[in-house]
Coordinates of C-alpha atoms in Angstrom, one line a residue:
Chain E
M7 CA 41.9 24.8 -22.1
F8 CA 38.6 24.4 -19.5
P9 CA 37.4 27.6 -17.5
S10 CA 38.6 25.6 -14.1
P11 CA 40.5 22.9 -13.8
R12 CA 39.0 19.5 -13.1
Y13 CA 40.5 17.4 -10.3
I14 CA 40.2 13.3 -10.3
P15 CA 41.3 11.0 -7.9
A16 CA 43.7 8.6 -9.2
G17 CA 43.7 5.8 -6.9
D18 CA 44.2 6.7 -3.0
S19 CA 47.9 8.5 -3.3
A20 CA 47.3 10.7 -6.7
L21 CA 45.1 13.3 -7.9
V22 CA 45.0 14.4 -11.3
V23 CA 44.5 17.8 -12.5
E24 CA 43.4 18.3 -15.9
L25 CA 43.6 21.8 -17.7
G26 CA 42.4 21.1 -21.0
N27 CA 41.3 18.0 -23.6
S28 CA 43.5 18.7 -26.1
I29 CA 47.2 19.0 -27.2
S30 CA 47.9 22.7 -27.4
P31 CA 51.2 24.2 -26.5
H32 CA 48.8 27.0 -24.5
V33 CA 47.6 24.1 -22.2
N34 CA 50.9 22.5 -22.0
R35 CA 52.3 25.7 -20.8
M36 CA 50.0 26.0 -17.8
V37 CA 50.5 21.8 -16.7
H38 CA 54.2 23.1 -16.6
N39 CA 54.0 26.3 -14.9
L40 CA 51.6 24.2 -12.3
A41 CA 54.4 22.0 -11.9
R42 CA 56.6 24.2 -11.2
A43 CA 54.6 26.3 -8.5
V44 CA 53.9 23.0 -6.7
E45 CA 57.7 22.5 -6.6
K46 CA 58.3 26.1 -5.6
E47 CA 56.0 26.3 -2.9
A48 CA 57.4 22.7 -2.0
V49 CA 53.6 21.4 -0.8
N50 CA 54.3 18.8 2.2
G51 CA 53.0 15.6 1.4
V52 CA 53.7 16.0 -2.2
V53 CA 55.8 13.3 -3.1
D54 CA 56.3 13.1 -7.3
L55 CA 54.6 15.0 -10.3
T56 CA 54.0 13.6 -13.6
P57 CA 53.2 16.8 -16.1
S58 CA 51.6 15.7 -19.5
Y59 CA 50.1 17.1 -22.1
R60 CA 46.9 18.3 -20.7
S61 CA 47.4 17.5 -17.2
L62 CA 49.3 17.1 -13.7
L63 CA 49.2 13.6 -12.0
V64 CA 50.2 14.9 -8.4
Y65 CA 51.4 11.6 -6.0
Y66 CA 50.8 12.4 -2.3
N67 CA 50.9 11.0 1.0
P68 CA 47.3 10.9 1.9
S69 CA 48.9 10.3 6.0
V70 CA 50.4 14.2 5.3
I71 CA 47.9 15.9 3.2
A72 CA 44.3 15.0 2.7
A73 CA 42.9 14.8 -0.7
S74 CA 40.7 17.9 -0.1
D75 CA 43.2 20.1 1.2
L76 CA 45.8 19.2 -1.3
Q77 CA 42.9 20.4 -4.1
K78 CA 42.6 23.7 -2.4
K79 CA 46.4 24.4 -2.0
L80 CA 46.3 23.3 -6.1
H81 CA 43.4 25.3 -7.0
A82 CA 44.8 28.2 -5.3
L83 CA 48.2 28.2 -7.1
H84 CA 46.6 27.6 -10.4
G85 CA 44.5 30.7 -9.6
S86 CA 47.8 32.7 -8.8
L87 CA 49.3 31.7 -12.1
L88 CA 46.3 32.8 -14.6
E89 CA 47.0 36.4 -12.9
G90 CA 50.6 35.5 -14.3
A91 CA 52.5 35.8 -11.1
A92 CA 54.7 32.4 -11.8
R93 CA 55.2 32.9 -15.5
G94 CA 58.9 31.6 -16.5
K95 CA 60.4 32.0 -20.0
A96 CA 60.8 28.6 -21.8
R97 CA 64.2 27.4 -22.6
V98 CA 65.4 26.4 -26.0
V99 CA 67.8 23.7 -26.3
R100 CA 70.1 23.7 -29.3
V101 CA 70.6 20.2 -30.4
P102 CA 73.4 19.6 -32.8
T103 CA 72.7 17.0 -35.4
L104 CA 74.4 15.3 -37.9
Y105 CA 71.7 14.5 -40.9
G106 CA 72.1 11.9 -43.5
G107 CA 74.6 9.5 -44.2
D108 CA 75.0 6.3 -41.5
M109 CA 73.9 8.4 -39.0
G110 CA 70.4 9.4 -40.6
P111 CA 69.7 5.7 -42.9
D112 CA 66.6 7.3 -43.9
L113 CA 66.9 10.5 -44.8
E114 CA 66.4 9.7 -48.5
V115 CA 63.1 7.8 -47.9
V116 CA 61.7 10.7 -46.1
A117 CA 62.6 13.3 -49.6
K118 CA 61.6 10.9 -51.7
H119 CA 58.3 10.1 -50.0
N120 CA 57.9 14.3 -49.9
S121 CA 59.0 15.1 -53.1
L122 CA 62.4 16.9 -51.8
S123 CA 65.7 17.3 -51.6
T124 CA 67.6 15.8 -48.6
D125 CA 69.1 19.3 -48.2
E126 CA 65.3 20.7 -48.0
V127 CA 64.5 18.1 -45.4
I128 CA 67.0 19.4 -43.4
Q129 CA 66.0 23.1 -43.3
I130 CA 62.6 22.1 -42.5
H131 CA 63.1 19.9 -39.9
S132 CA 66.1 22.3 -38.4
S133 CA 64.0 25.7 -38.7
A134 CA 61.2 24.9 -36.2
D135 CA 61.3 24.9 -32.6
Y136 CA 59.8 21.7 -30.9
L137 CA 57.9 22.0 -28.0
V138 CA 58.5 19.0 -25.1
Y139 CA 55.0 18.3 -24.3
M140 CA 56.4 16.0 -21.8
L141 CA 58.7 13.1 -21.0
G142 CA 57.8 9.7 -20.7
F143 CA 58.0 6.0 -22.7
S144 CA 61.3 5.4 -21.8
P145 CA 63.8 7.7 -19.5
G146 CA 64.6 10.8 -21.4
Y147 CA 62.1 10.1 -24.0
P148 CA 60.8 13.9 -25.2
Y149 CA 56.8 13.8 -26.8
L150 CA 57.6 16.9 -29.2
G151 CA 55.3 18.8 -31.1
G152 CA 55.2 21.1 -33.9
M153 CA 56.7 19.5 -36.9
S154 CA 56.0 20.6 -40.7
E155 CA 53.3 18.5 -42.3
R156 CA 56.0 19.0 -45.1
I157 CA 58.0 16.1 -44.2
A158 CA 55.3 13.7 -42.6
T159 CA 56.2 10.1 -43.5
P160 CA 55.1 6.7 -42.3
R161 CA 56.5 4.5 -40.0
L162 CA 59.1 1.6 -41.4
K163 CA 56.9 -1.8 -42.7
T164 CA 59.7 -3.5 -39.9
P165 CA 60.5 -1.9 -37.3
R166 CA 64.6 -1.7 -36.6
T167 CA 65.5 -4.3 -33.3
A168 CA 68.4 -1.3 -32.3
V169 CA 68.2 1.8 -32.8
P170 CA 71.4 3.8 -31.9
A171 CA 71.0 6.4 -28.9
G172 CA 71.0 9.9 -29.9
S173 CA 68.8 8.9 -33.0
V174 CA 66.7 11.8 -34.7
A175 CA 63.7 10.3 -36.0
L176 CA 59.9 11.2 -37.5
A177 CA 57.4 9.0 -37.8
E178 CA 54.0 10.7 -39.3
K179 CA 53.5 14.3 -37.9
Q180 CA 55.6 13.7 -35.3
T181 CA 59.8 14.0 -34.4
G182 CA 61.7 12.7 -31.6
V183 CA 65.2 11.3 -30.0
Y184 CA 65.9 7.9 -29.2
P185 CA 67.9 8.7 -25.7
T186 CA 69.0 5.4 -25.0
E187 CA 68.9 2.3 -27.7
T188 CA 66.0 0.7 -27.8
P189 CA 64.1 -0.7 -31.0
G190 CA 61.8 1.5 -32.9
G191 CA 60.1 1.9 -36.0
W192 CA 60.5 5.9 -36.8
Q193 CA 62.3 7.1 -39.9
I194 CA 65.9 8.0 -39.0
L195 CA 67.2 11.2 -40.5
G196 CA 70.5 11.8 -38.2
R197 CA 72.1 11.5 -34.9
T198 CA 73.1 14.0 -31.9
P199 CA 76.1 13.4 -30.3
L200 CA 74.4 14.8 -27.2
K201 CA 73.2 12.5 -24.0
F202 CA 69.4 12.8 -23.8
F203 CA 69.5 10.8 -21.0
D204 CA 72.3 10.1 -18.4
A205 CA 71.3 8.7 -14.9
S206 CA 74.6 9.7 -13.1
R207 CA 73.8 13.6 -13.8
D208 CA 72.0 15.4 -11.1
K209 CA 69.5 16.0 -13.8
P210 CA 69.6 12.7 -15.8
S211 CA 67.7 14.4 -18.5
L212 CA 68.8 16.8 -21.2
V213 CA 65.5 18.5 -21.5
E214 CA 62.5 19.1 -19.4
P215 CA 59.0 19.0 -20.2
G216 CA 58.4 22.5 -21.0
D217 CA 61.3 23.2 -22.8
Y218 CA 61.7 23.9 -26.6
I219 CA 64.3 21.8 -29.0
R220 CA 65.8 23.4 -31.9
F221 CA 67.9 20.9 -34.3
V222 CA 71.1 22.3 -35.6
A223 CA 72.8 20.6 -38.8
I224 CA 76.3 19.6 -38.4
D225 CA 79.1 18.5 -40.4
A226 CA 81.2 15.4 -39.5
G227 CA 84.1 17.0 -38.2
E228 CA 81.9 19.2 -35.9
Y229 CA 80.2 16.0 -34.8
A230 CA 83.1 14.5 -33.9
R231 CA 84.2 17.6 -31.7
V232 CA 81.2 18.0 -29.5
K233 CA 81.3 13.7 -29.2
K234 CA 84.8 14.0 -27.9
Q235 CA 83.6 17.3 -25.4
V236 CA 80.3 15.3 -24.5
D237 CA 82.2 11.9 -23.8
E238 CA 85.3 14.2 -21.4
G239 CA 82.1 15.9 -19.6
T240 CA 83.3 19.4 -20.6
Y241 CA 80.1 20.4 -23.6
Q242 CA 78.0 23.6 -22.7
V243 CA 74.7 22.6 -24.0
K244 CA 73.6 26.1 -26.0
I245 CA 70.4 26.9 -24.5
E246 CA 68.6 30.5 -25.3
A247 CA 65.5 31.9 -24.2
K248 CA 62.3 31.9 -26.2
D249 CA 61.2 34.8 -27.3
Chain B
M126 CA 78.9 -11.5 1.6
I127 CA 76.6 -13.5 -0.5
E128 CA 77.6 -15.2 -3.9
V129 CA 74.8 -15.8 -6.4
I130 CA 75.6 -19.6 -7.5
E131 CA 72.4 -19.5 -9.9
G132 CA 69.7 -16.5 -10.3
G133 CA 66.9 -17.8 -10.3
L134 CA 63.9 -16.6 -12.5
H135 CA 64.3 -13.0 -11.9
T136 CA 66.4 -12.1 -8.5
T137 CA 66.8 -8.3 -8.5
V138 CA 67.9 -5.7 -6.0
Q139 CA 65.2 -3.7 -5.2
D140 CA 64.0 -0.9 -2.2
L141 CA 60.6 1.6 -1.6
G142 CA 61.1 2.6 -5.0
R143 CA 62.8 5.9 -6.9
Y144 CA 61.0 8.7 -6.8
G145 CA 61.2 12.4 -8.3
Y146 CA 62.7 11.7 -11.5
Q147 CA 58.9 10.6 -13.4
R148 CA 58.8 13.9 -14.7
Y149 CA 61.9 13.1 -16.8
G150 CA 60.3 9.7 -17.6
V151 CA 62.0 7.3 -15.2
P152 CA 59.9 5.0 -13.9
V153 CA 59.4 4.3 -10.0
S154 CA 60.2 0.6 -9.7
G155 CA 60.5 -0.8 -6.1
A156 CA 59.1 -3.6 -4.3
M157 CA 55.9 -5.3 -6.2
D158 CA 54.9 -6.0 -3.2
S159 CA 56.2 -3.1 -1.0
H160 CA 54.6 -4.2 2.3
S161 CA 56.2 -7.2 2.6
L162 CA 59.8 -6.1 1.6
R163 CA 59.2 -3.4 4.4
L164 CA 57.9 -5.8 7.2
A165 CA 61.1 -7.8 6.4
N166 CA 63.2 -5.0 7.0
L167 CA 61.5 -4.2 10.0
L168 CA 61.6 -7.7 11.8
I169 CA 65.3 -7.6 11.0
G170 CA 66.0 -3.9 12.4
N171 CA 66.5 -2.1 9.5
P172 CA 65.1 0.7 8.0
E173 CA 61.9 0.1 5.7
D174 CA 63.0 1.3 3.1
A175 CA 66.4 -0.5 2.9
A176 CA 66.7 -2.5 -0.3
G177 CA 66.2 -6.5 -0.5
L178 CA 66.2 -8.8 -2.8
E179 CA 62.9 -9.6 -4.8
I180 CA 62.8 -13.2 -5.7
T181 CA 60.1 -14.5 -8.0
L182 CA 58.8 -17.6 -8.5
V183 CA 61.9 -19.9 -8.9
G184 CA 64.3 -19.1 -5.8
P185 CA 68.2 -18.3 -7.0
K186 CA 70.7 -20.6 -4.9
L187 CA 72.8 -18.2 -2.7
K188 CA 76.0 -18.6 -1.1
F189 CA 76.6 -17.5 2.3
L190 CA 80.5 -16.3 2.7
A191 CA 80.2 -14.8 6.3
D192 CA 77.8 -15.7 9.4
T193 CA 75.1 -13.2 8.8
A194 CA 71.2 -13.2 9.5
V195 CA 68.5 -13.3 7.5
V196 CA 64.8 -12.6 7.1
L197 CA 62.5 -13.6 4.0
G198 CA 59.1 -11.9 3.7
G199 CA 56.3 -12.2 1.4
A200 CA 55.4 -15.3 -0.6
D201 CA 56.2 -18.6 0.7
L202 CA 58.7 -20.1 -2.0
R203 CA 59.5 -22.7 0.6
P204 CA 63.1 -21.8 1.9
R205 CA 65.8 -24.0 3.0
V206 CA 69.8 -23.8 4.3
D207 CA 71.4 -26.2 3.9
G208 CA 68.5 -28.5 2.9
Q209 CA 66.9 -28.2 6.3
P210 CA 63.5 -26.0 5.7
F211 CA 62.9 -22.9 8.1
Q212 CA 60.1 -20.7 9.0
M213 CA 59.4 -17.4 7.0
W214 CA 58.8 -13.8 8.6
R215 CA 61.7 -14.8 11.6
I216 CA 65.5 -14.1 11.8
V217 CA 67.2 -17.2 10.7
K218 CA 71.0 -16.9 11.6
I219 CA 72.9 -18.3 8.8
K220 CA 76.7 -19.4 8.8
A221 CA 79.1 -19.0 6.5
G222 CA 79.8 -21.4 3.6
S223 CA 75.8 -22.3 4.0
L224 CA 73.7 -22.4 0.8
L225 CA 70.2 -20.8 0.6
T226 CA 67.5 -22.8 -1.9
F227 CA 64.1 -22.8 -3.0
D228 CA 61.8 -25.6 -3.5
G229 CA 58.8 -23.8 -4.9
P230 CA 55.8 -21.5 -4.4
Q231 CA 53.7 -22.5 -1.6
A232 CA 51.6 -19.3 -1.9
G233 CA 52.8 -16.4 -3.9
M234 CA 55.2 -15.8 -6.3
R235 CA 57.6 -13.0 -5.2
C236 CA 59.6 -13.2 -1.7
Y237 CA 61.9 -10.5 0.0
L238 CA 65.2 -11.1 1.2
A239 CA 66.3 -8.6 3.9
V240 CA 69.9 -8.5 5.0
P241 CA 71.2 -6.4 8.4
G242 CA 71.8 -3.1 6.7
G243 CA 70.3 -3.7 3.5
V244 CA 71.9 -4.9 0.2
D245 CA 74.7 -2.4 -0.7
V246 CA 74.4 -1.3 -4.0
P247 CA 74.9 2.3 -5.4
V248 CA 72.2 4.4 -4.6
V249 CA 71.2 6.1 -8.4
M250 CA 68.5 8.9 -8.3
G251 CA 67.9 8.5 -4.7
S252 CA 67.1 4.7 -4.9
R253 CA 68.9 1.1 -5.0
S254 CA 66.1 -0.6 -7.3
T255 CA 66.9 -2.2 -10.1
Y256 CA 64.9 -0.9 -13.5
T257 CA 66.1 -3.9 -15.7
R258 CA 64.6 -1.9 -19.1
S259 CA 67.1 0.6 -19.1
A260 CA 69.9 -0.8 -16.9
I261 CA 69.2 1.5 -14.2
G262 CA 69.7 0.7 -10.2
G263 CA 70.4 -2.2 -8.9
Y264 CA 73.4 -4.8 -9.5
K265 CA 74.9 -3.5 -12.6
G266 CA 71.0 -2.9 -13.9
R267 CA 70.1 -6.4 -14.3
I268 CA 68.9 -9.5 -12.8
L269 CA 71.2 -11.7 -10.7
K270 CA 73.7 -14.1 -12.9
P271 CA 75.7 -16.7 -11.3
G272 CA 79.1 -15.4 -10.0
D273 CA 77.6 -11.8 -8.7
R274 CA 78.7 -11.2 -5.3
L275 CA 76.2 -9.0 -3.1
S276 CA 77.6 -7.4 0.2
A277 CA 75.3 -5.4 3.0
L278 CA 75.6 -2.3 4.0
Q279 CA 77.0 -1.6 7.5
G280 CA 74.1 -1.2 9.9
P281 CA 73.0 -1.8 13.2
G282 CA 72.9 -5.6 12.7
P283 CA 69.8 -7.6 13.8
L284 CA 67.9 -7.4 16.1
S285 CA 69.3 -9.0 19.5
R286 CA 66.2 -10.9 20.0
G287 CA 63.4 -12.2 17.2
C288 CA 60.2 -10.7 17.2
K289 CA 56.7 -12.2 15.8
L290 CA 55.1 -10.1 13.2
P291 CA 51.5 -9.0 14.7
Q292 CA 49.0 -11.2 12.7
A293 CA 46.7 -8.3 11.6
L294 CA 49.7 -7.4 9.3
M295 CA 50.6 -10.6 8.1
P296 CA 50.0 -10.4 4.1
A297 CA 47.3 -12.9 3.2
F298 CA 47.7 -15.7 0.7
G299 CA 45.4 -17.3 -1.9
H300 CA 44.2 -17.6 -5.0
L301 CA 41.7 -15.7 -5.0
H302 CA 41.8 -11.9 -4.7
L303 CA 39.2 -9.2 -4.2
L304 CA 40.6 -6.1 -5.1
R305 CA 39.1 -3.0 -4.3
V306 CA 39.4 -0.2 -6.1
I307 CA 38.9 3.7 -6.9
M308 CA 37.0 4.2 -9.5
G309 CA 38.7 6.7 -12.7
P310 CA 40.3 8.9 -13.7
Q311 CA 38.6 8.0 -17.1
E312 CA 35.7 6.2 -15.7
D313 CA 33.8 8.3 -18.1
A314 CA 35.4 6.6 -21.2
F315 CA 33.3 3.3 -20.4
T316 CA 29.9 2.5 -21.2
P317 CA 27.3 1.2 -18.1
Q318 CA 27.5 -2.1 -19.4
G319 CA 31.8 -1.9 -19.7
I320 CA 31.6 -0.8 -16.3
A321 CA 29.2 -3.7 -15.2
S322 CA 31.6 -6.2 -16.7
F323 CA 34.6 -4.9 -15.0
L324 CA 32.7 -4.7 -11.6
S325 CA 31.2 -8.1 -11.8
S326 CA 33.1 -10.5 -13.9
T327 CA 36.0 -12.5 -12.4
Y328 CA 39.5 -12.2 -14.4
T329 CA 42.4 -14.8 -14.6
V330 CA 46.0 -13.7 -14.3
S331 CA 47.6 -13.8 -17.5
R332 CA 51.3 -15.6 -17.9
Q333 CA 51.8 -12.3 -19.9
S334 CA 52.6 -10.8 -16.5
D335 CA 55.7 -8.9 -15.4
R336 CA 57.0 -6.0 -13.3
V337 CA 55.6 -3.3 -15.8
G338 CA 52.2 -4.7 -15.5
I339 CA 49.4 -8.0 -14.9
R340 CA 47.6 -8.6 -17.8
L341 CA 44.0 -9.9 -16.9
E342 CA 41.7 -12.4 -19.3
G343 CA 38.1 -12.3 -19.2
E344 CA 35.1 -10.2 -20.2
G345 CA 35.8 -7.5 -22.2
I346 CA 35.0 -3.9 -20.9
Q347 CA 33.2 -1.7 -23.4
H348 CA 34.2 1.8 -24.0
V349 CA 32.1 4.7 -24.9
K350 CA 34.7 5.3 -28.4
S351 CA 37.8 3.8 -28.0
G352 CA 40.6 2.9 -25.8
D353 CA 42.8 5.6 -26.7
I354 CA 43.6 9.2 -24.5
I355 CA 46.1 11.8 -24.7
S356 CA 48.6 10.5 -23.2
D357 CA 48.8 11.3 -19.1
G358 CA 50.2 10.6 -15.8
A359 CA 50.0 6.5 -14.7
P360 CA 50.0 5.6 -11.1
F361 CA 50.9 2.0 -9.6
G362 CA 47.5 -0.1 -9.3
A363 CA 46.0 1.9 -11.9
V364 CA 43.5 -0.4 -13.9
Q365 CA 44.4 0.1 -17.6
V366 CA 41.8 -1.1 -20.6
P367 CA 43.0 -0.3 -24.0
G368 CA 40.8 -0.9 -27.2
S369 CA 41.1 -4.7 -26.6
G370 CA 39.0 -4.2 -23.7
Q371 CA 41.0 -6.8 -21.8
P372 CA 42.3 -4.8 -18.2
V373 CA 46.3 -4.6 -17.6
V374 CA 47.8 -3.0 -14.1
L375 CA 50.2 -0.9 -14.1
M376 CA 52.4 -1.9 -11.6
A377 CA 56.3 -1.3 -10.6
D378 CA 58.1 -0.8 -13.5
R379 CA 55.5 0.7 -15.6
G380 CA 56.3 4.0 -17.9
T381 CA 55.9 7.1 -16.3
T382 CA 53.0 7.7 -18.5
G383 CA 50.1 5.8 -20.5
G384 CA 48.3 6.9 -23.8
Y385 CA 45.0 4.0 -22.8
T386 CA 42.3 4.7 -20.5
K387 CA 42.2 4.1 -16.9
I388 CA 39.1 2.7 -15.6
A389 CA 40.0 2.6 -12.0
A390 CA 42.8 2.2 -9.5
I391 CA 43.8 -0.3 -7.0
I392 CA 43.9 1.1 -3.4
T393 CA 47.1 1.2 -2.1
T394 CA 46.4 -1.5 0.8
D395 CA 45.2 -4.0 -2.0
I396 CA 48.2 -3.9 -4.6
G397 CA 50.1 -6.7 -2.6
K398 CA 48.0 -8.7 -3.2
L399 CA 47.8 -8.4 -7.0
A400 CA 51.6 -8.6 -7.0
Q401 CA 51.4 -12.1 -5.3
A402 CA 49.1 -13.4 -7.7
L403 CA 49.7 -16.6 -9.8
P404 CA 49.2 -16.8 -13.5
G405 CA 45.9 -18.5 -13.4
D406 CA 44.6 -17.1 -9.8
K407 CA 41.5 -15.5 -10.5
V408 CA 40.5 -11.7 -9.3
S409 CA 37.8 -9.4 -9.1
F410 CA 37.1 -5.8 -8.4
K411 CA 34.7 -4.1 -5.9
A412 CA 34.7 -0.1 -6.1
V413 CA 35.0 1.8 -2.6
T414 CA 34.9 5.7 -2.3
L415 CA 38.1 7.3 -1.6
N416 CA 37.4 8.0 1.9
E417 CA 36.9 4.5 2.7
A418 CA 40.5 3.7 0.8
Q419 CA 42.4 6.2 2.9
A420 CA 40.8 5.0 6.1
L421 CA 41.9 1.4 5.3
L422 CA 45.4 2.7 4.6
A423 CA 45.8 5.0 7.3
E424 CA 44.7 2.0 9.5
R425 CA 47.1 -0.2 8.0
E426 CA 49.9 2.6 8.7
E427 CA 49.0 2.7 11.9
L428 CA 49.6 -0.9 12.5
V429 CA 52.7 -0.8 11.0
L430 CA 53.6 2.5 13.1
E431 CA 53.1 0.7 16.2
F432 CA 55.0 -2.5 15.2
K433 CA 58.1 -0.2 14.5
R434 CA 58.0 1.2 17.7
H435 CA 57.5 -2.1 19.3
V436 CA 61.0 -2.9 17.0
E437 CA 62.7 0.4 18.6
G438 CA 62.0 -0.9 21.7
I439 CA 63.5 -4.4 21.5
K440 CA 66.7 -2.4 19.6
A441 CA 66.8 -0.1 22.4
G442 CA 67.1 -3.1 24.8
G443 CA 64.0 -2.3 26.6
V444 CA 60.5 -4.3 26.3
S445 CA 58.0 -2.4 24.3
R446 CA 55.2 -4.7 25.0
V447 CA 54.3 -6.9 28.2
T448 CA 51.7 -9.3 28.7
I449 CA 50.5 -9.6 32.1
A450 CA 48.3 -13.3 32.9
V451 CA 46.5 -14.2 35.8
E452 CA 47.6 -18.0 36.0
G453 CA 45.8 -19.6 39.1
A454 CA 46.5 -17.2 41.9
A455 CA 49.5 -15.9 40.3
L456 CA 50.9 -12.9 38.1
L457 CA 52.7 -14.3 35.0
V458 CA 54.6 -10.9 33.2
T459 CA 56.3 -11.8 30.0
D460 CA 57.9 -9.9 26.8
D461 CA 56.5 -10.6 23.7
S462 CA 58.7 -13.5 22.9
G463 CA 57.0 -14.9 26.3
T464 CA 60.2 -14.9 28.3
P465 CA 59.0 -14.1 32.1
L466 CA 60.2 -10.8 33.0
T467 CA 60.1 -11.1 37.0
E468 CA 59.1 -13.6 38.9
T469 CA 55.4 -14.7 39.3
E470 CA 53.6 -12.9 42.0
R471 CA 51.1 -14.3 44.3
F472 CA 47.9 -12.2 45.4
P473 CA 44.3 -13.6 46.4
I474 CA 42.4 -13.9 42.9
G475 CA 39.5 -13.3 44.7
H476 CA 40.4 -9.9 45.1
A477 CA 38.9 -7.8 42.5
G478 CA 39.8 -4.3 41.8
L479 CA 43.4 -4.9 43.6
K480 CA 45.7 -1.9 42.5
R481 CA 49.4 -2.9 42.6
S482 CA 52.6 -1.3 41.5
M483 CA 55.3 -3.7 40.1
T484 CA 58.4 -3.2 38.6
V485 CA 60.2 -5.5 35.4
R486 CA 63.2 -5.9 34.8
A487 CA 64.6 -6.2 31.0
G488 CA 68.1 -5.2 29.0
G489 CA 69.4 -3.6 32.4
Q490 CA 66.5 -1.2 32.5
A491 CA 63.8 -1.5 35.3
Y492 CA 60.0 -0.1 34.4
T493 CA 57.3 0.4 37.0
F494 CA 53.4 0.2 36.2
E495 CA 50.2 -0.3 38.3
V496 CA 48.5 -3.4 37.7
E497 CA 44.5 -3.5 38.2
V498 CA 42.9 -6.7 38.8
H499 CA 39.1 -7.2 37.2
R500 CA 37.4 -10.7 37.8
Q501 CA 36.1 -11.8 34.8
D502 CA 33.0 -13.7 35.7

């Protein structure tokens, strides 16, 4: 983490606030806390925010707020966060996942590559809380951190032309969920019936940057029950507070 | 009501973009040349953020099922109504049954069609803009196809009298574009030689360009170490340089974040020029300070605001701009369109410093003001 944030213009209507130069849960937590504080403060002239691994991009209207005033405001907010004022508890979103079979065609590949049984792969994959560092690439796509290297596996040699929405997959030391059907070269372990992205929802994305995800192994019967509830709009996503 | 007979190359519904959802990974989208869409909207009497059609290079064939008025702004794709050419940047009345077609680009590549009230498609996450990659917004989330039917929102109706776009606001189109930039945020990832290449050479707009990014080809831009960074936020107009050294300018449909170094960002007032650049056009870059860029933007916004007030005046049935000219010994008072507002008055022209009070009647209202005549020798 930098001792003090770096403020760098990104054009005439956006300001980058860099809080560090590494991928770390600590730096990322500060990014999300700052984003929440800017939102809570409702700083006049701020039009949008993009939190990412180690920085916050603040889009502003220069005819409403001067860059120097914006920087002062952000600096003050950052200072008050260091005093611990606006620290919120992180959420853990539980993501029911049916591993293997048709839903997870690459589970055995991952097991073989790491000389593990498929049950061990599932056990390792579903026992960590993965931090959502940021959302990007495509709507609702979470950049997750914290996967065990014991199940790390290279990408497919030839990417699939269409990976179904909800696919839970990994590549190298990363894991993630495909929110919408897209081409992709990650090893698919399973599928969740939850909709990671739905444009018709108030909050279109299931998870927000700063949340944690915990994959929970379910069987085919449970998958069908959850899917039905999701389709009917009655499913309550299980969320816990992070210790 | 408009029926699409042919969709054209890439015709979508766009407004000024979808803000507030970038943290969920949802791109802003919106018009590539938002300045042109804003002005087309104002010319027809819409709020500047109403949705219009973005028409790219090869225009669609549109059949109007009811009488309406339209304004076409942005690139001149040589529009015709029932075979008759008509002017850009002015209100054109179109009769039911008429066919709007385009001959092809004269200058620029993106034309904006504004209809009174704006195009009526559902608002998704605060915007009517189309993001085709995820099928969000617009007309069913996609480009227009034959058989699609578009209607306009109930609006205040078009302006009763046309007005002219001030010359200072009129976008200029050419094939050589000098784009002013603010350096950074990853300027320090480049060698002095790399920065010199960027600021001194001429780049060619590639065919591999779309609403996501405009790819440029030319002298490679050298990195200190690599073209990769820890992914961060990606603004409109950012000049991204991946390991290849060939720059890509991030445009309306860019991803919200990106993992390549950004050497600079094009200033807001110049982004429209690049949005209108045809493949093969040449661009070069010039660095300016943040203060200079914001002053240029403020200057343009002041002109837009003045034009908005002018349009509001016409909407209210009043006169917002009066031209007073001395013609021989007569004082000629006209509105913006050149229509005389009052009978010409005669007075001794040699009488410099003369103060007169005059009353002008327009739109059922009377305006009184003082005129002072000075000699120009």
